Amino acid sequence: MAFGHWKSTSPVRATLSFGRWAWVMGLPLLVVVVPLVLFGGLELQFPLIMGWAMAGTLAWHAFFCRHRLVVDWDKGTLCHSIRSIYTIARMEVPLARLAGFCVTNSVTEVRGYDLMVVLTDGQRICLFKRGGLREMEERGQQLAEFCRVSYARECR
Amino acid sequence: MSMQSQYSKLGKGARWHLKLDPQGRPYFAGRRQMTRVIWGLIGLVTLSSPLVMAFVLDGGEQIFYAIVSVCLSLFCLVFLGVRQHLVFDKEQGVLREMRSWWGLRAREHQRVPLGETRVVVAPIAALSEGCQLELLEHRYTIGSAAETRQLAALLRDGYGVQAMDRVAAWPETRPLADDSQQESEVSSQPSQPKQPEQEKQQKRPQASATASISADMRYQSLWDQAVLLKLAIPLPVLALIGFVLAWVRS
Protein backbone atom coordinates (compact mmCIF):
# COMPACT_ATOMS: atom_id res chain seq x y z
CA MET A 1 0.00 0.00 0.00
CA ALA A 2 1.46 3.21 -1.04
CA PHE A 3 0.24 6.70 -0.33
CA GLY A 4 -2.17 8.61 -2.54
CA HIS A 5 -4.73 7.27 -4.96
CA TRP A 6 -3.40 6.17 -8.34
CA LYS A 7 -5.83 6.25 -11.20
CA SER A 8 -5.02 5.56 -14.82
CA THR A 9 -8.06 5.36 -17.06
CA SER A 10 -6.15 5.49 -20.35
CA PRO A 11 -2.56 4.63 -21.26
CA VAL A 12 -1.79 8.32 -21.88
CA ARG A 13 -3.06 9.84 -18.64
CA ALA A 14 -2.60 8.95 -14.99
CA THR A 15 -3.47 10.82 -11.84
CA LEU A 16 -2.12 10.47 -8.33
CA SER A 17 -4.48 12.33 -6.02
CA PHE A 18 -4.36 13.04 -2.31
CA GLY A 19 -6.95 13.86 0.34
CA ARG A 20 -9.92 12.27 -1.36
CA TRP A 21 -11.66 11.80 2.00
CA ALA A 22 -10.90 15.23 3.40
CA TRP A 23 -14.50 16.34 2.76
CA VAL A 24 -15.60 14.03 5.59
CA MET A 25 -13.70 16.30 7.97
CA GLY A 26 -15.47 19.26 6.39
CA LEU A 27 -18.96 18.02 7.36
CA PRO A 28 -18.74 18.59 11.14
CA LEU A 29 -17.03 21.92 10.45
CA LEU A 30 -19.95 22.90 8.25
CA VAL A 31 -22.32 22.14 11.14
CA VAL A 32 -20.43 24.75 13.15
CA VAL A 33 -19.94 27.34 10.45
CA VAL A 34 -23.29 27.56 8.64
CA PRO A 35 -25.80 27.85 11.57
CA LEU A 36 -23.75 30.65 13.13
CA VAL A 37 -24.42 32.75 10.05
CA LEU A 38 -28.01 31.67 9.42
CA PHE A 39 -29.36 31.96 12.95
CA GLY A 40 -27.50 35.05 14.08
CA GLY A 41 -25.13 33.48 16.57
CA LEU A 42 -22.30 35.54 15.15
CA GLU A 43 -21.88 38.45 17.56
CA LEU A 44 -19.44 41.32 17.25
CA GLN A 45 -16.66 39.63 19.29
CA PHE A 46 -13.17 39.28 17.90
CA PRO A 47 -12.38 35.73 19.18
CA LEU A 48 -15.75 34.43 18.03
CA ILE A 49 -15.41 35.84 14.54
CA MET A 50 -11.80 34.69 14.12
CA GLY A 51 -12.75 31.21 15.32
CA TRP A 52 -15.60 31.16 12.85
CA ALA A 53 -13.26 32.30 10.05
CA MET A 54 -10.73 29.59 10.92
CA ALA A 55 -13.39 26.90 10.94
CA GLY A 56 -14.66 28.30 7.64
CA THR A 57 -11.17 28.19 6.09
CA LEU A 58 -10.63 24.62 7.23
CA ALA A 59 -14.02 23.61 5.84
CA TRP A 60 -13.23 25.38 2.57
CA HIS A 61 -9.99 23.46 2.12
CA ALA A 62 -11.57 20.21 3.28
CA PHE A 63 -14.12 20.50 0.48
CA PHE A 64 -12.14 22.13 -2.31
CA CYS A 65 -8.43 21.43 -1.80
CA ARG A 66 -6.96 19.14 -4.47
CA HIS A 67 -3.37 17.93 -4.32
CA ARG A 68 -2.55 15.88 -7.37
CA LEU A 69 0.16 14.72 -9.70
CA VAL A 70 -0.94 14.31 -13.31
CA VAL A 71 1.05 12.62 -16.06
CA ASP A 72 -0.43 13.52 -19.41
CA TRP A 73 1.13 12.19 -22.62
CA ASP A 74 -1.23 14.23 -24.83
CA LYS A 75 0.05 17.46 -23.33
CA GLY A 76 3.48 15.90 -22.79
CA THR A 77 3.80 17.15 -19.23
CA LEU A 78 4.09 16.04 -15.63
CA CYS A 79 2.00 18.44 -13.57
CA HIS A 80 2.16 18.61 -9.79
CA SER A 81 -0.36 21.01 -8.31
CA ILE A 82 -2.36 22.03 -5.26
CA ARG A 83 -5.62 23.83 -6.04
CA SER A 84 -8.40 24.98 -3.81
CA ILE A 85 -10.60 26.80 -6.37
CA TYR A 86 -7.64 29.20 -6.71
CA THR A 87 -4.16 27.84 -7.50
CA ILE A 88 -2.03 27.38 -4.41
CA ALA A 89 1.08 25.88 -5.99
CA ARG A 90 1.87 24.40 -9.36
CA MET A 91 4.80 22.88 -11.17
CA GLU A 92 4.74 21.59 -14.72
CA VAL A 93 7.65 19.77 -16.34
CA PRO A 94 7.80 18.52 -19.96
CA LEU A 95 8.02 14.72 -19.97
CA ALA A 96 10.88 14.86 -22.48
CA ARG A 97 13.08 16.54 -19.89
CA LEU A 98 12.68 13.77 -17.33
CA ALA A 99 15.71 11.56 -16.76
CA GLY A 100 14.07 9.50 -14.05
CA PHE A 101 12.72 9.25 -10.56
CA CYS A 102 14.76 8.55 -7.48
CA VAL A 103 14.24 7.95 -3.80
CA THR A 104 16.73 9.56 -1.45
CA ASN A 105 17.27 10.20 2.23
CA SER A 106 15.43 13.19 3.56
CA VAL A 107 17.65 16.06 4.64
CA THR A 108 15.61 16.84 7.73
CA GLU A 109 14.41 13.43 8.89
CA VAL A 110 16.62 10.48 9.75
CA ARG A 111 14.30 7.68 8.65
CA GLY A 112 12.41 9.78 6.11
CA TYR A 113 12.75 9.38 2.35
CA ASP A 114 12.01 11.87 -0.42
CA LEU A 115 10.78 11.09 -3.92
CA MET A 116 12.60 13.28 -6.41
CA VAL A 117 12.27 13.68 -10.16
CA VAL A 118 15.60 14.06 -11.98
CA LEU A 119 15.79 16.12 -15.17
CA THR A 120 18.15 15.58 -18.07
CA ASP A 121 20.25 18.64 -17.14
CA GLY A 122 20.89 17.24 -13.66
CA GLN A 123 18.30 19.35 -11.89
CA ARG A 124 16.32 17.59 -9.17
CA ILE A 125 12.81 18.50 -8.01
CA CYS A 126 11.20 17.16 -4.87
CA LEU A 127 7.79 15.61 -5.39
CA PHE A 128 6.96 14.03 -2.04
CA LYS A 129 8.73 14.50 1.25
CA ARG A 130 9.47 12.37 4.31
CA GLY A 131 7.76 9.10 3.49
CA GLY A 132 8.62 5.49 4.24
CA LEU A 133 11.20 3.86 1.99
CA ARG A 134 8.90 1.15 0.67
CA GLU A 135 5.94 3.35 -0.21
CA MET A 136 8.22 5.91 -1.86
CA GLU A 137 9.93 3.18 -3.89
CA GLU A 138 6.59 1.75 -4.97
CA ARG A 139 5.30 5.14 -6.16
CA GLY A 140 8.62 5.99 -7.78
CA GLN A 141 8.67 2.77 -9.78
CA GLN A 142 5.05 3.22 -10.79
CA LEU A 143 5.62 6.80 -11.95
CA ALA A 144 8.83 5.85 -13.77
CA GLU A 145 7.07 3.05 -15.58
CA PHE A 146 4.23 5.30 -16.68
CA CYS A 147 6.58 8.11 -17.75
CA ARG A 148 8.86 5.55 -19.47
CA VAL A 149 11.98 6.72 -17.68
CA SER A 150 14.38 5.01 -15.32
CA TYR A 151 14.07 4.60 -11.58
CA ALA A 152 16.98 4.45 -9.15
CA ARG A 153 17.69 4.63 -5.47
CA GLU A 154 20.17 7.31 -4.41
CA CYS A 155 20.36 6.55 -0.71
CA ARG A 156 23.32 7.15 1.55
CA MET B 1 51.49 22.17 -15.40
CA SER B 2 52.45 21.62 -11.81
CA MET B 3 50.09 20.28 -9.18
CA GLN B 4 50.21 23.61 -7.30
CA SER B 5 48.95 25.74 -10.19
CA GLN B 6 46.27 23.21 -11.11
CA TYR B 7 45.21 23.04 -7.49
CA SER B 8 44.76 26.79 -7.22
CA LYS B 9 42.37 26.71 -10.19
CA LEU B 10 39.96 24.34 -8.44
CA GLY B 11 36.66 25.51 -6.97
CA LYS B 12 36.23 26.49 -3.34
CA GLY B 13 34.48 23.24 -2.36
CA ALA B 14 37.22 21.17 -3.99
CA ARG B 15 39.99 23.04 -2.17
CA TRP B 16 38.08 22.65 1.10
CA HIS B 17 38.18 18.86 0.84
CA LEU B 18 41.34 18.17 -1.17
CA LYS B 19 44.41 19.38 0.70
CA LEU B 20 48.10 19.23 -0.16
CA ASP B 21 50.51 17.68 2.33
CA PRO B 22 54.05 19.08 2.87
CA GLN B 23 55.39 16.89 0.05
CA GLY B 24 52.82 18.37 -2.36
CA ARG B 25 50.74 15.19 -2.54
CA PRO B 26 46.99 15.76 -2.48
CA TYR B 27 44.89 14.01 0.14
CA PHE B 28 41.30 13.78 1.29
CA ALA B 29 40.31 13.51 4.92
CA GLY B 30 38.37 10.28 5.45
CA ARG B 31 34.90 9.73 6.78
CA ARG B 32 36.20 8.38 10.08
CA GLN B 33 38.16 11.56 10.73
CA MET B 34 35.20 13.79 9.89
CA THR B 35 32.73 12.07 12.20
CA ARG B 36 35.23 11.82 15.08
CA VAL B 37 36.23 15.48 14.78
CA ILE B 38 32.58 16.54 14.75
CA TRP B 39 32.03 14.53 17.95
CA GLY B 40 35.08 16.25 19.38
CA LEU B 41 33.68 19.69 18.51
CA ILE B 42 30.35 18.80 20.12
CA GLY B 43 32.36 17.75 23.17
CA LEU B 44 34.15 21.12 23.19
CA VAL B 45 30.83 22.96 23.29
CA THR B 46 29.64 20.78 26.17
CA LEU B 47 32.96 21.30 27.92
CA SER B 48 32.48 25.07 28.15
CA SER B 49 29.84 25.01 30.89
CA PRO B 50 31.52 22.61 33.39
CA LEU B 51 34.72 24.55 32.84
CA VAL B 52 33.04 27.82 33.91
CA MET B 53 31.38 26.01 36.82
CA ALA B 54 34.72 24.56 37.97
CA PHE B 55 36.11 28.08 38.27
CA VAL B 56 33.05 29.87 39.65
CA LEU B 57 31.75 27.44 42.27
CA ASP B 58 33.56 26.24 45.40
CA GLY B 59 33.54 23.25 47.72
CA GLY B 60 32.16 19.89 46.64
CA GLU B 61 30.45 21.36 43.57
CA GLN B 62 33.77 22.68 42.29
CA ILE B 63 35.37 19.25 42.65
CA PHE B 64 32.46 17.62 40.84
CA TYR B 65 32.68 20.04 37.89
CA ALA B 66 36.47 19.81 37.81
CA ILE B 67 36.23 16.02 37.44
CA VAL B 68 33.57 16.39 34.73
CA SER B 69 35.63 18.89 32.76
CA VAL B 70 38.76 16.72 32.98
CA CYS B 71 36.78 13.71 31.64
CA LEU B 72 35.25 15.81 28.85
CA SER B 73 38.56 17.35 27.83
CA LEU B 74 40.11 13.87 27.62
CA PHE B 75 37.18 12.86 25.37
CA CYS B 76 37.76 15.92 23.17
CA LEU B 77 41.51 15.30 23.06
CA VAL B 78 40.99 11.72 21.86
CA PHE B 79 38.29 12.51 19.31
CA LEU B 80 39.73 15.74 17.87
CA GLY B 81 43.03 14.01 17.20
CA VAL B 82 41.78 11.27 14.90
CA ARG B 83 43.36 11.57 11.45
CA GLN B 84 42.51 9.48 8.40
CA HIS B 85 44.09 10.68 5.20
CA LEU B 86 43.58 9.24 1.73
CA VAL B 87 46.85 10.20 0.08
CA PHE B 88 47.29 10.05 -3.69
CA ASP B 89 50.84 8.71 -3.96
CA LYS B 90 52.02 9.10 -7.53
CA GLU B 91 55.52 7.61 -7.10
CA GLN B 92 54.24 4.26 -5.85
CA GLY B 93 51.03 4.46 -7.87
CA VAL B 94 48.74 3.79 -4.92
CA LEU B 95 46.03 5.48 -2.93
CA ARG B 96 47.18 5.15 0.65
CA GLU B 97 44.91 5.36 3.65
CA MET B 98 47.03 6.77 6.48
CA ARG B 99 45.76 6.82 10.03
CA SER B 100 47.26 8.65 12.97
CA TRP B 101 46.43 10.43 16.21
CA TRP B 102 47.57 14.07 16.30
CA GLY B 103 50.24 12.99 13.82
CA LEU B 104 51.52 10.30 16.23
CA ARG B 105 51.50 6.58 15.55
CA ALA B 106 51.15 7.16 11.80
CA ARG B 107 50.55 3.94 9.97
CA GLU B 108 49.27 2.76 6.63
CA HIS B 109 45.88 1.14 7.05
CA GLN B 110 45.11 0.24 3.46
CA ARG B 111 46.50 0.72 -0.03
CA VAL B 112 44.64 0.58 -3.32
CA PRO B 113 46.35 0.84 -6.72
CA LEU B 114 45.43 4.18 -8.32
CA GLY B 115 44.39 2.47 -11.55
CA GLU B 116 41.72 0.49 -9.67
CA THR B 117 40.39 3.48 -7.75
CA ARG B 118 37.20 5.06 -9.00
CA VAL B 119 36.13 8.64 -8.37
CA VAL B 120 32.48 9.20 -9.28
CA VAL B 121 30.86 12.57 -9.92
CA ALA B 122 27.44 11.95 -8.34
CA PRO B 123 24.41 14.12 -7.71
CA ILE B 124 23.40 15.01 -4.17
CA ALA B 125 19.94 13.66 -4.82
CA ALA B 126 18.21 15.25 -1.85
CA LEU B 127 19.06 18.78 -3.05
CA SER B 128 17.89 20.46 -6.23
CA GLU B 129 21.48 21.03 -7.35
CA GLY B 130 25.00 20.32 -6.23
CA CYS B 131 27.30 17.37 -6.75
CA GLN B 132 29.51 15.19 -4.66
CA LEU B 133 32.61 13.17 -5.39
CA GLU B 134 32.52 9.54 -4.33
CA LEU B 135 35.82 7.87 -3.55
CA LEU B 136 35.76 4.36 -2.04
CA GLU B 137 33.12 4.69 0.70
CA HIS B 138 33.79 8.40 1.25
CA ARG B 139 31.74 11.28 -0.13
CA TYR B 140 32.77 14.89 -0.57
CA THR B 141 30.38 17.75 -1.26
CA ILE B 142 32.18 19.76 -3.91
CA GLY B 143 29.72 22.20 -5.46
CA SER B 144 28.40 22.54 -9.00
CA ALA B 145 28.71 19.73 -11.53
CA ALA B 146 31.39 21.64 -13.45
CA GLU B 147 33.56 22.08 -10.35
CA THR B 148 33.20 18.44 -9.42
CA ARG B 149 34.08 17.32 -12.96
CA GLN B 150 37.11 19.61 -12.90
CA LEU B 151 38.33 17.94 -9.71
CA ALA B 152 37.67 14.45 -11.08
CA ALA B 153 39.50 15.32 -14.31
CA LEU B 154 42.48 16.61 -12.32
CA LEU B 155 42.67 13.38 -10.34
CA ARG B 156 42.35 11.31 -13.52
CA ASP B 157 44.94 13.25 -15.55
CA GLY B 158 47.43 13.69 -12.74
CA TYR B 159 47.09 10.40 -10.87
CA GLY B 160 45.52 7.93 -13.27
CA VAL B 161 42.40 7.09 -11.28
CA GLN B 162 39.23 6.10 -13.13
CA ALA B 163 36.96 9.16 -13.29
CA MET B 164 33.26 8.37 -13.73
CA ASP B 165 30.21 10.57 -14.18
CA ARG B 166 26.69 9.80 -12.96
CA VAL B 167 25.27 13.29 -13.58
CA ALA B 168 25.48 13.56 -17.37
CA ALA B 169 23.34 10.48 -18.11
CA TRP B 170 21.68 9.75 -14.77
CA PRO B 171 21.23 6.98 -13.54
CA GLU B 172 23.98 5.45 -15.65
CA THR B 173 27.60 5.76 -14.54
CA ARG B 174 29.79 6.57 -17.51
CA PRO B 175 33.45 7.48 -17.88
CA LEU B 176 33.97 11.20 -17.44
CA ALA B 177 34.16 13.08 -20.73
CA ASP B 178 37.03 15.48 -21.39
CA ASP B 179 36.21 19.18 -21.49
CA SER B 180 37.28 19.39 -25.12
CA GLN B 181 35.44 16.20 -26.08
CA GLN B 182 32.29 17.01 -24.15
CA GLU B 183 30.65 19.06 -26.89
CA SER B 184 31.36 16.57 -29.65
CA GLU B 185 30.14 13.75 -27.42
CA VAL B 186 26.87 15.55 -26.71
CA SER B 187 26.27 16.02 -30.42
CA SER B 188 27.19 12.42 -31.24
CA GLN B 189 25.05 10.93 -28.47
CA PRO B 190 21.67 10.92 -30.26
CA SER B 191 23.17 8.97 -33.18
CA GLN B 192 24.43 6.08 -31.05
CA PRO B 193 22.36 5.68 -27.89
CA LYS B 194 21.90 2.33 -26.21
CA GLN B 195 19.03 0.12 -27.29
CA PRO B 196 16.54 0.79 -24.45
CA GLU B 197 17.09 4.53 -24.77
CA GLN B 198 16.34 4.42 -28.44
CA GLU B 199 13.02 2.75 -27.69
CA LYS B 200 12.23 5.43 -25.15
CA GLN B 201 12.96 8.14 -27.69
CA GLN B 202 10.68 6.56 -30.24
CA LYS B 203 7.88 6.12 -27.76
CA ARG B 204 7.51 9.80 -27.09
CA PRO B 205 7.38 11.90 -30.23
CA GLN B 206 5.16 14.81 -29.07
CA ALA B 207 6.97 15.18 -25.81
CA SER B 208 10.28 16.00 -27.47
CA ALA B 209 8.64 18.85 -29.38
CA THR B 210 7.74 20.66 -26.17
CA ALA B 211 11.18 20.08 -24.74
CA SER B 212 12.97 22.48 -27.07
CA ILE B 213 10.83 25.38 -25.86
CA SER B 214 12.15 25.31 -22.31
CA ALA B 215 15.64 23.95 -22.72
CA ASP B 216 17.26 25.14 -19.50
CA MET B 217 14.42 26.33 -17.29
CA ARG B 218 14.64 26.08 -13.52
CA TYR B 219 11.67 24.50 -11.77
CA GLN B 220 10.58 25.16 -8.23
CA SER B 221 9.31 22.32 -6.10
CA LEU B 222 5.77 22.67 -4.81
CA TRP B 223 7.00 22.73 -1.23
CA ASP B 224 9.15 25.82 -1.87
CA GLN B 225 6.19 27.86 -3.09
CA ALA B 226 4.87 29.22 0.27
CA VAL B 227 1.99 26.73 0.32
CA LEU B 228 0.91 27.43 3.92
CA LEU B 229 0.79 31.17 3.28
CA LYS B 230 -1.44 30.71 0.26
CA LEU B 231 -3.64 28.22 2.10
CA ALA B 232 -4.38 31.02 4.60
CA ILE B 233 -5.77 33.38 1.95
CA PRO B 234 -9.47 32.60 2.71
CA LEU B 235 -8.93 33.36 6.41
CA PRO B 236 -8.79 37.21 6.25
CA VAL B 237 -11.54 37.21 3.63
CA LEU B 238 -13.84 35.11 5.82
CA ALA B 239 -12.93 37.18 8.89
CA LEU B 240 -13.95 40.32 7.01
CA ILE B 241 -17.24 38.74 5.93
CA GLY B 242 -17.83 37.65 9.54
CA PHE B 243 -17.26 41.15 10.86
CA VAL B 244 -19.58 42.68 8.27
CA LEU B 245 -22.33 40.11 9.01
CA ALA B 246 -22.04 40.59 12.78
CA TRP B 247 -21.99 44.37 12.40
CA VAL B 248 -25.10 44.32 10.20
CA ARG B 249 -26.92 42.14 12.75
CA SER B 250 -26.09 44.29 15.77
Short mmCIF file of N, CA, C and O in Angstrom, two decimals, chain A residues 8-69:
data_model
loop_
_atom_site.label_atom_id
_atom_site.label_comp_id
_atom_site.label_asym_id
_atom_site.label_seq_id
_atom_site.Cartn_x
_atom_site.Cartn_y
_atom_site.Cartn_z
N SER A 8 -5.48 5.44 -13.44
CA SER A 8 -5.02 5.56 -14.82
C SER A 8 -6.09 4.97 -15.72
O SER A 8 -6.17 3.76 -15.91
N THR A 9 -6.95 5.84 -16.24
CA THR A 9 -8.06 5.36 -17.06
C THR A 9 -7.62 5.02 -18.47
O THR A 9 -8.15 4.12 -19.09
N SER A 10 -6.64 5.77 -18.99
CA SER A 10 -6.15 5.49 -20.35
C SER A 10 -4.63 5.39 -20.29
O SER A 10 -4.01 5.83 -19.32
N PRO A 11 -4.02 4.77 -21.31
CA PRO A 11 -2.56 4.63 -21.26
C PRO A 11 -1.81 5.96 -21.41
O PRO A 11 -0.60 5.98 -21.27
N VAL A 12 -2.50 7.05 -21.72
CA VAL A 12 -1.79 8.32 -21.88
C VAL A 12 -1.99 9.26 -20.71
O VAL A 12 -1.39 10.33 -20.66
N ARG A 13 -2.80 8.90 -19.73
CA ARG A 13 -3.06 9.84 -18.64
C ARG A 13 -3.21 9.09 -17.33
O ARG A 13 -3.94 8.11 -17.24
N ALA A 14 -2.48 9.54 -16.32
CA ALA A 14 -2.60 8.95 -14.99
C ALA A 14 -2.61 10.07 -13.96
O ALA A 14 -1.99 11.11 -14.13
N THR A 15 -3.36 9.82 -12.89
CA THR A 15 -3.47 10.82 -11.84
C THR A 15 -3.17 10.19 -10.49
O THR A 15 -3.67 9.11 -10.19
N LEU A 16 -2.36 10.88 -9.71
CA LEU A 16 -2.12 10.47 -8.33
C LEU A 16 -2.71 11.58 -7.47
O LEU A 16 -2.22 12.70 -7.49
N SER A 17 -3.81 11.27 -6.77
CA SER A 17 -4.48 12.33 -6.02
C SER A 17 -4.44 12.06 -4.53
O SER A 17 -4.37 10.92 -4.09
N PHE A 18 -4.50 13.13 -3.76
CA PHE A 18 -4.36 13.04 -2.31
C PHE A 18 -5.57 13.69 -1.64
O PHE A 18 -6.17 14.60 -2.20
N GLY A 19 -5.89 13.23 -0.46
CA GLY A 19 -6.95 13.86 0.34
C GLY A 19 -8.32 13.68 -0.25
O GLY A 19 -9.13 14.59 -0.23
N ARG A 20 -8.60 12.49 -0.76
CA ARG A 20 -9.92 12.27 -1.36
C ARG A 20 -11.01 12.25 -0.30
O ARG A 20 -12.16 12.49 -0.59
N TRP A 21 -10.66 11.91 0.94
CA TRP A 21 -11.66 11.80 2.00
C TRP A 21 -11.65 12.99 2.94
O TRP A 21 -12.25 12.94 4.00
N ALA A 22 -10.98 14.06 2.53
CA ALA A 22 -10.90 15.23 3.40
C ALA A 22 -12.28 15.87 3.61
O ALA A 22 -12.52 16.48 4.64
N TRP A 23 -13.16 15.72 2.64
CA TRP A 23 -14.50 16.34 2.76
C TRP A 23 -15.26 15.82 3.97
O TRP A 23 -16.11 16.51 4.53
N VAL A 24 -14.94 14.59 4.40
CA VAL A 24 -15.60 14.03 5.59
C VAL A 24 -15.31 14.90 6.81
O VAL A 24 -16.18 15.15 7.64
N MET A 25 -14.05 15.40 6.87
CA MET A 25 -13.70 16.30 7.97
C MET A 25 -14.43 17.64 7.83
O MET A 25 -14.70 18.32 8.82
N GLY A 26 -14.77 17.99 6.61
CA GLY A 26 -15.47 19.26 6.39
C GLY A 26 -16.90 19.26 6.89
O GLY A 26 -17.43 20.31 7.25
N LEU A 27 -17.54 18.08 6.96
CA LEU A 27 -18.96 18.02 7.36
C LEU A 27 -19.20 18.56 8.78
O LEU A 27 -20.02 19.46 8.94
N PRO A 28 -18.50 18.03 9.79
CA PRO A 28 -18.74 18.59 11.14
C PRO A 28 -18.39 20.07 11.22
O PRO A 28 -19.04 20.80 11.96
N LEU A 29 -17.39 20.50 10.45
CA LEU A 29 -17.03 21.92 10.45
C LEU A 29 -18.18 22.75 9.89
O LEU A 29 -18.49 23.84 10.38
N LEU A 30 -18.81 22.19 8.87
CA LEU A 30 -19.95 22.90 8.25
C LEU A 30 -21.09 23.07 9.26
O LEU A 30 -21.76 24.10 9.27
N VAL A 31 -21.29 22.07 10.10
CA VAL A 31 -22.32 22.14 11.14
C VAL A 31 -22.06 23.31 12.08
O VAL A 31 -22.96 23.95 12.60
N VAL A 32 -20.78 23.62 12.28
CA VAL A 32 -20.43 24.75 13.15
C VAL A 32 -20.56 26.07 12.41
O VAL A 32 -21.07 27.06 12.94
N VAL A 33 -20.11 26.08 11.17
CA VAL A 33 -19.94 27.34 10.45
C VAL A 33 -21.27 27.90 9.96
O VAL A 33 -21.59 29.08 10.17
N VAL A 34 -22.09 27.05 9.32
CA VAL A 34 -23.29 27.56 8.64
C VAL A 34 -24.36 28.08 9.62
O VAL A 34 -24.83 29.21 9.44
N PRO A 35 -24.75 27.33 10.69
CA PRO A 35 -25.80 27.85 11.57
C PRO A 35 -25.45 29.17 12.22
O PRO A 35 -26.33 30.01 12.44
N LEU A 36 -24.16 29.40 12.50
CA LEU A 36 -23.75 30.65 13.13
C LEU A 36 -24.13 31.85 12.26
O LEU A 36 -24.49 32.90 12.77
N VAL A 37 -24.05 31.66 10.95
CA VAL A 37 -24.42 32.75 10.05
C VAL A 37 -25.94 32.83 9.91
O VAL A 37 -26.53 33.90 10.02
N LEU A 38 -26.58 31.68 9.72
CA LEU A 38 -28.01 31.67 9.42
C LEU A 38 -28.85 32.14 10.60
O LEU A 38 -29.81 32.90 10.42
N PHE A 39 -28.48 31.68 11.81
CA PHE A 39 -29.36 31.96 12.95
C PHE A 39 -28.82 33.04 13.87
O PHE A 39 -29.20 33.14 15.03
N GLY A 40 -27.91 33.85 13.36
CA GLY A 40 -27.50 35.05 14.08
C GLY A 40 -26.69 34.82 15.33
O GLY A 40 -26.70 35.64 16.24
N GLY A 41 -26.00 33.71 15.41
CA GLY A 41 -25.13 33.48 16.57
C GLY A 41 -23.84 34.27 16.51
O GLY A 41 -23.10 34.33 17.48
N LEU A 42 -23.58 34.84 15.35
CA LEU A 42 -22.30 35.54 15.15
C LEU A 42 -22.39 36.96 15.72
O LEU A 42 -22.95 37.86 15.11
N GLU A 43 -21.85 37.13 16.94
CA GLU A 43 -21.88 38.45 17.56
C GLU A 43 -20.59 39.19 17.27
O GLU A 43 -19.62 38.61 16.83
N LEU A 44 -20.59 40.48 17.56
CA LEU A 44 -19.44 41.32 17.25
C LEU A 44 -18.35 41.13 18.32
O LEU A 44 -18.07 42.03 19.09
N GLN A 45 -17.77 39.92 18.36
CA GLN A 45 -16.66 39.63 19.29
C GLN A 45 -15.50 39.08 18.47
O GLN A 45 -15.67 38.16 17.68
N PHE A 46 -14.33 39.65 18.71
CA PHE A 46 -13.17 39.28 17.90
C PHE A 46 -12.85 37.79 17.95
O PHE A 46 -12.72 37.15 16.89
N PRO A 47 -12.73 37.17 19.15
CA PRO A 47 -12.38 35.73 19.18
C PRO A 47 -13.41 34.87 18.48
O PRO A 47 -13.06 33.92 17.77
N LEU A 48 -14.67 35.21 18.65
CA LEU A 48 -15.75 34.43 18.03
C LEU A 48 -15.64 34.49 16.51
O LEU A 48 -15.69 33.45 15.82
N ILE A 49 -15.45 35.69 16.00
CA ILE A 49 -15.41 35.84 14.54
C ILE A 49 -14.16 35.19 13.95
O ILE A 49 -14.23 34.51 12.92
N MET A 50 -13.01 35.33 14.63
CA MET A 50 -11.80 34.69 14.12
C MET A 50 -11.93 33.17 14.15
O MET A 50 -11.49 32.47 13.23
N GLY A 51 -12.52 32.66 15.23
CA GLY A 51 -12.75 31.21 15.32
C GLY A 51 -13.64 30.72 14.21
O GLY A 51 -13.37 29.69 13.56
N TRP A 52 -14.68 31.50 13.94
CA TRP A 52 -15.60 31.16 12.85
C TRP A 52 -14.87 31.17 11.50
O TRP A 52 -15.03 30.28 10.67
N ALA A 53 -14.00 32.20 11.31
CA ALA A 53 -13.26 32.30 10.05
C ALA A 53 -12.28 31.13 9.90
O ALA A 53 -12.11 30.59 8.80
N MET A 54 -11.66 30.72 11.00
CA MET A 54 -10.73 29.59 10.92
C MET A 54 -11.47 28.31 10.56
O MET A 54 -11.02 27.55 9.70
N ALA A 55 -12.60 28.09 11.25
CA ALA A 55 -13.39 26.90 10.94
C ALA A 55 -13.85 26.94 9.48
O ALA A 55 -13.85 25.92 8.78
N GLY A 56 -14.22 28.13 9.04
CA GLY A 56 -14.66 28.30 7.64
C GLY A 56 -13.54 27.99 6.66
O GLY A 56 -13.75 27.30 5.66
N THR A 57 -12.32 28.45 6.97
CA THR A 57 -11.17 28.19 6.09
C THR A 57 -10.87 26.70 6.02
O THR A 57 -10.65 26.14 4.93
N LEU A 58 -10.89 26.07 7.20
CA LEU A 58 -10.63 24.62 7.23
C LEU A 58 -11.69 23.88 6.41
O LEU A 58 -11.36 22.97 5.63
N ALA A 59 -12.95 24.27 6.59
CA ALA A 59 -14.02 23.61 5.84
C ALA A 59 -13.85 23.82 4.35
O ALA A 59 -14.01 22.90 3.55
N TRP A 60 -13.49 25.04 3.98
CA TRP A 60 -13.23 25.38 2.57
C TRP A 60 -12.20 24.43 1.97
O TRP A 60 -12.43 23.81 0.93
N HIS A 61 -11.05 24.31 2.67
CA HIS A 61 -9.99 23.46 2.12
C HIS A 61 -10.37 21.98 2.17
O HIS A 61 -9.99 21.22 1.29
N ALA A 62 -11.14 21.60 3.21
CA ALA A 62 -11.57 20.21 3.28
C ALA A 62 -12.43 19.85 2.08
O ALA A 62 -12.36 18.75 1.55
N PHE A 63 -13.23 20.80 1.63
CA PHE A 63 -14.12 20.50 0.48
C PHE A 63 -13.44 20.71 -0.87
O PHE A 63 -13.67 19.96 -1.79
N PHE A 64 -12.60 21.75 -0.97
CA PHE A 64 -12.14 22.13 -2.31
C PHE A 64 -10.67 21.84 -2.60
O PHE A 64 -10.27 21.91 -3.75
N CYS A 65 -9.87 21.56 -1.55
CA CYS A 65 -8.43 21.43 -1.80
C CYS A 65 -8.12 20.15 -2.58
O CYS A 65 -8.58 19.07 -2.22
N ARG A 66 -7.34 20.29 -3.65
CA ARG A 66 -6.96 19.14 -4.47
C ARG A 66 -5.45 19.13 -4.63
O ARG A 66 -4.89 20.04 -5.22
N HIS A 67 -4.80 18.10 -4.12
CA HIS A 67 -3.37 17.93 -4.32
C HIS A 67 -3.20 16.75 -5.26
O HIS A 67 -3.58 15.64 -4.91
N ARG A 68 -2.67 16.99 -6.43
CA ARG A 68 -2.55 15.88 -7.37
C ARG A 68 -1.33 15.99 -8.27
O ARG A 68 -0.77 17.06 -8.47
N LEU A 69 -0.95 14.82 -8.76
CA LEU A 69 0.16 14.72 -9.70
C LEU A 69 -0.42 14.09 -10.96
O LEU A 69 -0.96 12.98 -10.91
#
